[in-house]
Structures are given as structure tokens and as C-alpha cells.
PDB file of C-alpha atoms in Angstrom:
ATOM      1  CA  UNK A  17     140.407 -80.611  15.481  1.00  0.00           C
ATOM      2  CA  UNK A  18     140.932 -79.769  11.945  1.00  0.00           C
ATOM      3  CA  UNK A  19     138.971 -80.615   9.186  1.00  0.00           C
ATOM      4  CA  UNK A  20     139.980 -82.613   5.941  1.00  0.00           C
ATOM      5  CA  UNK A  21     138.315 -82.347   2.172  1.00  0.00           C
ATOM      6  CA  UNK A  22     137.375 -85.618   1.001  1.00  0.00           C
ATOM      7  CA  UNK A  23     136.387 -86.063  -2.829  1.00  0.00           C
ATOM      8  CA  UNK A  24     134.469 -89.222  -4.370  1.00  0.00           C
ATOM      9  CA  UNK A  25     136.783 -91.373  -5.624  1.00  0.00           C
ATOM     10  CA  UNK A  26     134.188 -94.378  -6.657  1.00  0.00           C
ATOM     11  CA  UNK A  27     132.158 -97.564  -5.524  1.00  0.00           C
ATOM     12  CA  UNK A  28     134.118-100.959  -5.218  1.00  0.00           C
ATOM     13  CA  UNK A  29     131.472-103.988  -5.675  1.00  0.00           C
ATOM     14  CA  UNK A  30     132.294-106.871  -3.193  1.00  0.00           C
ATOM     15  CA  UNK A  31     133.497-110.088  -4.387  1.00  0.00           C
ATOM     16  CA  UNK A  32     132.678-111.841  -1.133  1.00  0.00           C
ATOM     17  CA  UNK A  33     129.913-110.188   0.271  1.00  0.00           C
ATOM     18  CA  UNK A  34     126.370-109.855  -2.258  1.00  0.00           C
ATOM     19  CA  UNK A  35     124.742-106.914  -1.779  1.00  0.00           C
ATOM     20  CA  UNK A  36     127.373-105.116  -0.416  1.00  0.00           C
ATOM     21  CA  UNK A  37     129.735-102.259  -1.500  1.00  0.00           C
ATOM     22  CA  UNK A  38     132.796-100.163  -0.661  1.00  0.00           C
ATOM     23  CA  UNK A  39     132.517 -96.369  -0.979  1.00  0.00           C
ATOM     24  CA  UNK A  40     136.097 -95.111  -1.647  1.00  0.00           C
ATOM     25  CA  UNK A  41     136.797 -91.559  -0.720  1.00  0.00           C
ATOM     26  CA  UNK A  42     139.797 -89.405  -1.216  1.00  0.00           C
ATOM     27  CA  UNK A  43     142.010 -87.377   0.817  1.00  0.00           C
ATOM     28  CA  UNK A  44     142.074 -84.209  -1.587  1.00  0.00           C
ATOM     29  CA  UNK A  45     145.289 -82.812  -0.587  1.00  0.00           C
ATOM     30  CA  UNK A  46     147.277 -86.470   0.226  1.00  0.00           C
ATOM     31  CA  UNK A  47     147.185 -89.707  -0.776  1.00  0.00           C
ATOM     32  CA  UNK A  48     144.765 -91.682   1.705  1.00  0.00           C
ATOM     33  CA  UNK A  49     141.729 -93.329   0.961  1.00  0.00           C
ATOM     34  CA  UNK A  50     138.932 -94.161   3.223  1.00  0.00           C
ATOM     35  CA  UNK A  51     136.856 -96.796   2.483  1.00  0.00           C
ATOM     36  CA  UNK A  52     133.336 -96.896   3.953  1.00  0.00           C
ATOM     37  CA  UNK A  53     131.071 -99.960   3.286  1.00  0.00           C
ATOM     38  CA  UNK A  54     127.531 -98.912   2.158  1.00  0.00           C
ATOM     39  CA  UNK A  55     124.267-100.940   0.975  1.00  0.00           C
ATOM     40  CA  UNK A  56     123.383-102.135  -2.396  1.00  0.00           C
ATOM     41  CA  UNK A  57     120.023 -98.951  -2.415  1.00  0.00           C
ATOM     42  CA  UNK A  58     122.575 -95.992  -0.556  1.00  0.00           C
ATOM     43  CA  UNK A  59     125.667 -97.623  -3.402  1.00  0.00           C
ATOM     44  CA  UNK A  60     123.067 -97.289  -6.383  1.00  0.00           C
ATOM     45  CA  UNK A  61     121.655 -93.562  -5.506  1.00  0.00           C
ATOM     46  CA  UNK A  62     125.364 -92.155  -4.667  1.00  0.00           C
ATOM     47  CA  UNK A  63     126.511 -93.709  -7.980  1.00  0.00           C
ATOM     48  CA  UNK A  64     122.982 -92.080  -9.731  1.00  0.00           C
ATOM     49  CA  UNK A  65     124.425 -88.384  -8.344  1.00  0.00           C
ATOM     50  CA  UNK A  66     127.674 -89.440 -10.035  1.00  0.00           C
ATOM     51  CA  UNK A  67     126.483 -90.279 -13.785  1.00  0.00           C
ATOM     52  CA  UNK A  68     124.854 -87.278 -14.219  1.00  0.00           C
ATOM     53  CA  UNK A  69     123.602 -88.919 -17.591  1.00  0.00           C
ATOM     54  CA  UNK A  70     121.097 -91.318 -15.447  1.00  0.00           C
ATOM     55  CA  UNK A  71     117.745 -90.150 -14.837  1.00  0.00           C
ATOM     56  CA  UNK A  72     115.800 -92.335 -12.887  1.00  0.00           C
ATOM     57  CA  UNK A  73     112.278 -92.146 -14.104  1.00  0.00           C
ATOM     58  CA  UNK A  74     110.882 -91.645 -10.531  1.00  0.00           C
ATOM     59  CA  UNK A  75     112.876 -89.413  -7.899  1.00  0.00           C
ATOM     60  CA  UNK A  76     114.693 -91.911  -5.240  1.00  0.00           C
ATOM     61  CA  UNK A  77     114.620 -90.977  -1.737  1.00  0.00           C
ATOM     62  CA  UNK A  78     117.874 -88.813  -1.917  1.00  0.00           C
ATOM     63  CA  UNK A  79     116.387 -87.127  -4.997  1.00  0.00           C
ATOM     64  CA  UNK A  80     113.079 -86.521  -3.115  1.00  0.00           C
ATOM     65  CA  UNK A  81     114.945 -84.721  -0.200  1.00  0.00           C
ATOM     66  CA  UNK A  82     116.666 -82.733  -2.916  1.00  0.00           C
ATOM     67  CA  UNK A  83     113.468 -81.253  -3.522  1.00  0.00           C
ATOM     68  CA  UNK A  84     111.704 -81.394  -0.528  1.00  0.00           C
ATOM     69  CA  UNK A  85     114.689 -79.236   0.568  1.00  0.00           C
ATOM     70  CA  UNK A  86     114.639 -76.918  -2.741  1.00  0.00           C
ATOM     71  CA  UNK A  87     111.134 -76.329  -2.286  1.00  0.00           C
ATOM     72  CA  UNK A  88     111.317 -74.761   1.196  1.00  0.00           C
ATOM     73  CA  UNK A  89     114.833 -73.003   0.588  1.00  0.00           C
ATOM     74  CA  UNK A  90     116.714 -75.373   2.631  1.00  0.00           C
ATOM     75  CA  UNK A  91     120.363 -75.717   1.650  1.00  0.00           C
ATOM     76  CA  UNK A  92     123.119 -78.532   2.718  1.00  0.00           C
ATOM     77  CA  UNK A  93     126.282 -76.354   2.848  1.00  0.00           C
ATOM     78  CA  UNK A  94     128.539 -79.006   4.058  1.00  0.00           C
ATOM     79  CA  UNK A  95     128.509 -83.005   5.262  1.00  0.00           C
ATOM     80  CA  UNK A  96     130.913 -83.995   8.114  1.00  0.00           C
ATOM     81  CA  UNK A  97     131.770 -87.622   8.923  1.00  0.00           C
ATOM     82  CA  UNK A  98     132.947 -86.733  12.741  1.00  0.00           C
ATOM     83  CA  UNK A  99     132.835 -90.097  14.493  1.00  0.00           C
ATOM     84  CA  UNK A 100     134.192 -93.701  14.154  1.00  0.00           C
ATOM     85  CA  UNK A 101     133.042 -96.411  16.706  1.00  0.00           C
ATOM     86  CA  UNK A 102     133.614-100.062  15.998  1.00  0.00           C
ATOM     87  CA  UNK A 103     134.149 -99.493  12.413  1.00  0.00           C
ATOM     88  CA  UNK A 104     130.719 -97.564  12.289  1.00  0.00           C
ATOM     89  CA  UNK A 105     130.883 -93.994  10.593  1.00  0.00           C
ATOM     90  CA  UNK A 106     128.712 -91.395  12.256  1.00  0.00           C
ATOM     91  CA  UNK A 107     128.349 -87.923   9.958  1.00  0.00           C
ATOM     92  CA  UNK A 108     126.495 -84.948  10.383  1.00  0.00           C
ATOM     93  CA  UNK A 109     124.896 -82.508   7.673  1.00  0.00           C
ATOM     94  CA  UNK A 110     125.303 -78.871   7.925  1.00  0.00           C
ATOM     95  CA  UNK A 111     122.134 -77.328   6.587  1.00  0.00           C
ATOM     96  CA  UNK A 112     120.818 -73.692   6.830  1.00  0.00           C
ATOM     97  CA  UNK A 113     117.550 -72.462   6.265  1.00  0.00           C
ATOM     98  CA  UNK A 114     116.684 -68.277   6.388  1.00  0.00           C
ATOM     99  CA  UNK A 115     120.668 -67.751   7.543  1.00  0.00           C
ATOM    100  CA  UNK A 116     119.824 -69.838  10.660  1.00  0.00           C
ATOM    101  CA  UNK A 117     122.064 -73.215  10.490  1.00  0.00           C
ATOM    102  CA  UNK A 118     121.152 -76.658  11.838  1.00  0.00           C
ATOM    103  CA  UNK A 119     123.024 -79.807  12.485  1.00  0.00           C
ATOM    104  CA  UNK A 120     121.796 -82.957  11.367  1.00  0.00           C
ATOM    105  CA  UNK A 121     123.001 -86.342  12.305  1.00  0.00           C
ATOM    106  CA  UNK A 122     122.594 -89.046   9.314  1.00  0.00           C
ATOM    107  CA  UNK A 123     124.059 -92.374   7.820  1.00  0.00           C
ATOM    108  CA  UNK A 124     127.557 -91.235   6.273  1.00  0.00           C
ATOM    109  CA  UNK A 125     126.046 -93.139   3.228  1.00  0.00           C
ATOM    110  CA  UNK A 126     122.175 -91.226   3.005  1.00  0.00           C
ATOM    111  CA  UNK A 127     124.983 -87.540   4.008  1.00  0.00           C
ATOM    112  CA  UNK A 128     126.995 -88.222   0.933  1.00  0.00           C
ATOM    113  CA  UNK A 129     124.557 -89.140  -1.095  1.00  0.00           C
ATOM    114  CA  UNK A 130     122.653 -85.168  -0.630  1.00  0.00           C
ATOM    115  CA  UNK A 131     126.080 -83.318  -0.455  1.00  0.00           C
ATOM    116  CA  UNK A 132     126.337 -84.806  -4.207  1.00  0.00           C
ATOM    117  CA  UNK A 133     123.259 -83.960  -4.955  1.00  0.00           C
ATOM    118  CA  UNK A 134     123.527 -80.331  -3.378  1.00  0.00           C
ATOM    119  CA  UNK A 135     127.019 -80.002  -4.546  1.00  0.00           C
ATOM    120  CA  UNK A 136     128.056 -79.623  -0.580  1.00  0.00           C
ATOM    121  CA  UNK A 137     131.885 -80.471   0.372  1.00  0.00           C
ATOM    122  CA  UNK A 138     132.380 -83.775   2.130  1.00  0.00           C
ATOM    123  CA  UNK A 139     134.496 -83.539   5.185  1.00  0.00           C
ATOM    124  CA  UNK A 140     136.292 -85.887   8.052  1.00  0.00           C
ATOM    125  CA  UNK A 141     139.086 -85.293  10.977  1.00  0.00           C
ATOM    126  CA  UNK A 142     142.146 -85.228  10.835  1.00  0.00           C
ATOM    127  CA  UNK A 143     142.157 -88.207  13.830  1.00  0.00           C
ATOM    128  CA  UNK A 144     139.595 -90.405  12.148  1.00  0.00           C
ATOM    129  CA  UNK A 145     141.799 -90.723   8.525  1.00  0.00           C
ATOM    130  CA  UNK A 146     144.647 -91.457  10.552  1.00  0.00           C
ATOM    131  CA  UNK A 147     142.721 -94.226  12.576  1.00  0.00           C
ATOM    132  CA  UNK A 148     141.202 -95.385   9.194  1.00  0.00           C
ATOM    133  CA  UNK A 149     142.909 -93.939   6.176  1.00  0.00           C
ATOM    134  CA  UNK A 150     144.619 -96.549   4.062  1.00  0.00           C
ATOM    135  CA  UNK A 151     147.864 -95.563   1.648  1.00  0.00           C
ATOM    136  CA  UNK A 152     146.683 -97.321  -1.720  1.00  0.00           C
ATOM    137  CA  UNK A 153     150.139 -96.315  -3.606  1.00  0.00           C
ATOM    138  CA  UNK A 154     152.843 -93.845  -0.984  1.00  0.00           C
ATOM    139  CA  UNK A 155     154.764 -93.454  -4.412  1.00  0.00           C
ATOM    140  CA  UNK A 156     151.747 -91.511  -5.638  1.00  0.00           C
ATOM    141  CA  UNK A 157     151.467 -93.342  -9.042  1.00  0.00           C
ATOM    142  CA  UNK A 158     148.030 -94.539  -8.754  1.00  0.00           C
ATOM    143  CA  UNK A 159     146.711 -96.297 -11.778  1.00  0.00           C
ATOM    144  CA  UNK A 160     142.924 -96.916 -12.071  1.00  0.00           C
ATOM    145  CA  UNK A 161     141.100-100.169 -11.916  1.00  0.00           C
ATOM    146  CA  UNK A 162     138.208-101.361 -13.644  1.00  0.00           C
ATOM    147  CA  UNK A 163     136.966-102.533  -9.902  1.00  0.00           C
ATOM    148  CA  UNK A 164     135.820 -99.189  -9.229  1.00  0.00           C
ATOM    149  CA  UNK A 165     132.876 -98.172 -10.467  1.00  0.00           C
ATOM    150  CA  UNK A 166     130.316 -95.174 -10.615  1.00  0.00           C
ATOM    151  CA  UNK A 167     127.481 -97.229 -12.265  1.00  0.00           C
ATOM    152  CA  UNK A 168     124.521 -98.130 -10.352  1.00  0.00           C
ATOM    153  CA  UNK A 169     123.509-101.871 -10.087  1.00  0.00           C
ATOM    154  CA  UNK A 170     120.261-102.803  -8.309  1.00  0.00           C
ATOM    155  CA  UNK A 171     121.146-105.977  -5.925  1.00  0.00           C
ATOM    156  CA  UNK A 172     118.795-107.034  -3.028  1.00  0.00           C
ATOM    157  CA  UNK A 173     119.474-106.523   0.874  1.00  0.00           C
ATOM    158  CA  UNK A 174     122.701-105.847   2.020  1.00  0.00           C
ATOM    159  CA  UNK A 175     124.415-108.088   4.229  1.00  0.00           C
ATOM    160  CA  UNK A 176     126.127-107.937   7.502  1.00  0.00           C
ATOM    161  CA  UNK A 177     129.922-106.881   6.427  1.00  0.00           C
ATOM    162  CA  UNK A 178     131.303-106.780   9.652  1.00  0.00           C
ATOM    163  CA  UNK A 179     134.396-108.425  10.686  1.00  0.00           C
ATOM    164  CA  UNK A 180     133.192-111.852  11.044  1.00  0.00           C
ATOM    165  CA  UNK A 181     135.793-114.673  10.433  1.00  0.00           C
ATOM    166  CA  UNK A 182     138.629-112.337  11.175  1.00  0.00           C
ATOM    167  CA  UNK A 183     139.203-112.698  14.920  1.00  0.00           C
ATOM    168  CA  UNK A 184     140.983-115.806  14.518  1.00  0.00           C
ATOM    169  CA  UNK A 185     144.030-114.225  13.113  1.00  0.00           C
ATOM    170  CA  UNK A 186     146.277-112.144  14.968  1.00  0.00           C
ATOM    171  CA  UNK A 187     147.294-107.973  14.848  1.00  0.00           C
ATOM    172  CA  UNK A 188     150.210-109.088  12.749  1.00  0.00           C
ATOM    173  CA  UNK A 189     148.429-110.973  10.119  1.00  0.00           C
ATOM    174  CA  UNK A 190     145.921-108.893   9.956  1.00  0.00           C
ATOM    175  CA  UNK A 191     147.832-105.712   9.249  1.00  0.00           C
ATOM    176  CA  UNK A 192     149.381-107.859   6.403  1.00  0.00           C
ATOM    177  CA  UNK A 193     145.945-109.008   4.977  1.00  0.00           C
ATOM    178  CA  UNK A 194     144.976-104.772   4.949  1.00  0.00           C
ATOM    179  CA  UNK A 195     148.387-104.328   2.950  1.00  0.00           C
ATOM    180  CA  UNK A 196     147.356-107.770   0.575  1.00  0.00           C
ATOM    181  CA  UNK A 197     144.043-106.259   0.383  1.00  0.00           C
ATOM    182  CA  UNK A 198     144.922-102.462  -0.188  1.00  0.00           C
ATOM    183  CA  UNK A 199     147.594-103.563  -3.335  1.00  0.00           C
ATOM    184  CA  UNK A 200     144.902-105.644  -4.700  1.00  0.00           C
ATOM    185  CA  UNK A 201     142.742-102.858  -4.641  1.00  0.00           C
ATOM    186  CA  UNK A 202     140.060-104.900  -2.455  1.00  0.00           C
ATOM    187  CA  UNK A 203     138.603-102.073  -0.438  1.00  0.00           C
ATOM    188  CA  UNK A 204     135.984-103.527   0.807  1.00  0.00           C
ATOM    189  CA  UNK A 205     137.812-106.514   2.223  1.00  0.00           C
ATOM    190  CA  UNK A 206     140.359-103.690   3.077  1.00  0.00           C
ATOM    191  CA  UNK A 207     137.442-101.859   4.740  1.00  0.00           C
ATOM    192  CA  UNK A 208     136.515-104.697   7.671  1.00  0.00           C
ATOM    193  CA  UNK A 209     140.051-105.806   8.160  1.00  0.00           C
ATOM    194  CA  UNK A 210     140.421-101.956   9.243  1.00  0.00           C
ATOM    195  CA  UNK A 211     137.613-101.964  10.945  1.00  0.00           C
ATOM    196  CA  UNK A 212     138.846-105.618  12.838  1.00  0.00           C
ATOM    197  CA  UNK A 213     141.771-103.844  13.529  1.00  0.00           C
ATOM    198  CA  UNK A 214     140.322-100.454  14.628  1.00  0.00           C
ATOM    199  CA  UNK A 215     138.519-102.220  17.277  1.00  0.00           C
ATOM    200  CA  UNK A 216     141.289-104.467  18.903  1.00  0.00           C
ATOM    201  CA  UNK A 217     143.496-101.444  19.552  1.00  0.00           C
ATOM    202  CA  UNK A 218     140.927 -98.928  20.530  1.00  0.00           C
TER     203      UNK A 218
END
């Protein structure tokens, strides 16, 4: 199966769900997104590594890895999100230690998270961005939106963003709520109505 580059693209806050937020990552060579939904604490550290301005005045958890790993010359070469399963993302990080090289399975959040802070490439499959890959603009004139953002905001526990209320409408509506939701730049709405979707035609 062959591998595609995915770069950051931001963090969508959710207007329906508190505590909750959409990770939005980019197809580097196309113009898919994949939207991942993420906790309020994995949201605020990814969007730390981002704003390279921040400096929290205590390391956070990804930070402490950082140099937990530094400190016994352990290095995350790569991150690899290499499963879907009822909308849940499964990724492994590619680490090597004295030229030997490990696989590590992790929460796609907590893997991209440490490939930003180790500066590691962030990959997927080919199969799983065509299951879940959403076209935000096929003409390729993209604008940015003001909904996207890399700045951390502390919230409290996420919540349960699963597809709940959405089994009441059918594949049709549904695929025209994801193309409602995807033009009004809602990924995180767009994120479980993919998800709804994902698992009725699995």
C-alpha cells in the first residue's frame, strides 16, 4: 500500500460539541483534507508545537517525552496513521534508537503531537484518505477561515463526538450534510458525519 504525506493544516474548535476539536490535516500533493477529532489537552499541546512563540512554563506530557526521548538518543523518524475502524484512527510511531528501529502504536492525536515536536513526517494510506478524505474546494482555490486555528485554549473534558443523532437520516442526506458541512468549513461536524457514513457502508 502506498504511503501519503500529510502536513498540519490547523485545529477547528467545535460549535456543537464543548471540549472538543477537529484536527485538519492535508494531503501535501492533492487537495484532500482529513479531519480527525481530538480532545481539548491533545488540541492545546499540538497547537503549543505549532506557535513556536508559546512556552509553557512547565513541559506538558508531549514536551516531557521530547526529552525523555532526547535524553536517551531516541529519535521519532516518522508517524503513520495506518488504520480506520468505526471512525477511530489507529497510528503508529516509527522510532529508532542505536540504528535499531521500533514500532510504536499510539493515539493519532498523542503521534502527531511528537512528530511536531521531533520534526518527523506525518503519514496515512492511500485507502484510508479515500475512505475518509474530504474535497474542501476541487477547484483548488482555497481561501482561509478564521475557524481554524493554531492557538491553544484550555477547555475541560472532552466529550463523546461520535455520531450520535445521525442515524436517523439516511446515506443520501447524510452525504449532503458532509458536502453542507465541508463548504461551511465545519470539519468537525464534517468529521462524524464521515465517520456515520464510514460505518454504514463498511
Amino acid at each position: 500500500m502506498s504511503l501519503v504525506k500529510l502536513t498540519i493544516k490547523g485545529i477547528s474548535y467545535s460549535q456543537t460539541q464543548n471540549g472538543a476539536y477537529a484536527l485538519i490535516l492535508n494531503e501535501v500533493d492533492g487537495e484532500r483534507k482529513l479531519p480527525i477529532v481530538i480532545g481539548a489537552f491533545e488540541a492545546q499541546s499540538i497547537a503549543i508545537a505549532l506557535e513556536k512563540e508559546i512556552k509553557p512554563p512547565r513541559p506538558l506530557t508531549h514536551d516531557l517525552f521530547k526529552s525523555f526521548a532526547d535524553r536517551f538518543d531516541i529519535v521519532v523518524k516518522q508517524v503513520i496513521i495506518h488504520k480506520l475502524v468505526d471512525g477511530v484512527f489507529y497510528s503508529s510511531i516509527i522510532c529508532e534508537r542505536d540504528k535499531i528501529e521500533e514500532i510504536i502504536d499510539a493515539r493519532t492525536s498523542d503521534a502527531i503531537a511528537l512528530a511536531l515536536r521531533f520534526q518527523a513526517p506525518i503519514f496515512t494510506y492511500k485507502n484510508i484518505l479515500d475512505k475518509a478524505g474530504i474535497y474542501l474546494n476541487p477547484t483548488g482555490s482555497e481561501s482561509e477561515s478564521d475557524d481554524v486555528l493554531s492557538s491553544p485554549e484550555p477547555l475541560g473534558d472532552s466529550k463523546d463526538t461520535s455520531g450520535s443523532g445521525l442515524s436517523k437520516f439516511s446515506l443520501a442526506e447524510l452525504h449532503e450534510q458532509l458536502e453542507n458541512a465541508v463548504q461551511d468549513e465545519d470539519y468537525e461536524k464534517a468529521a462524524r458525519i464521515r465517520d456515520e457514513i464510514s460505518k454504514r457502508e463498511s
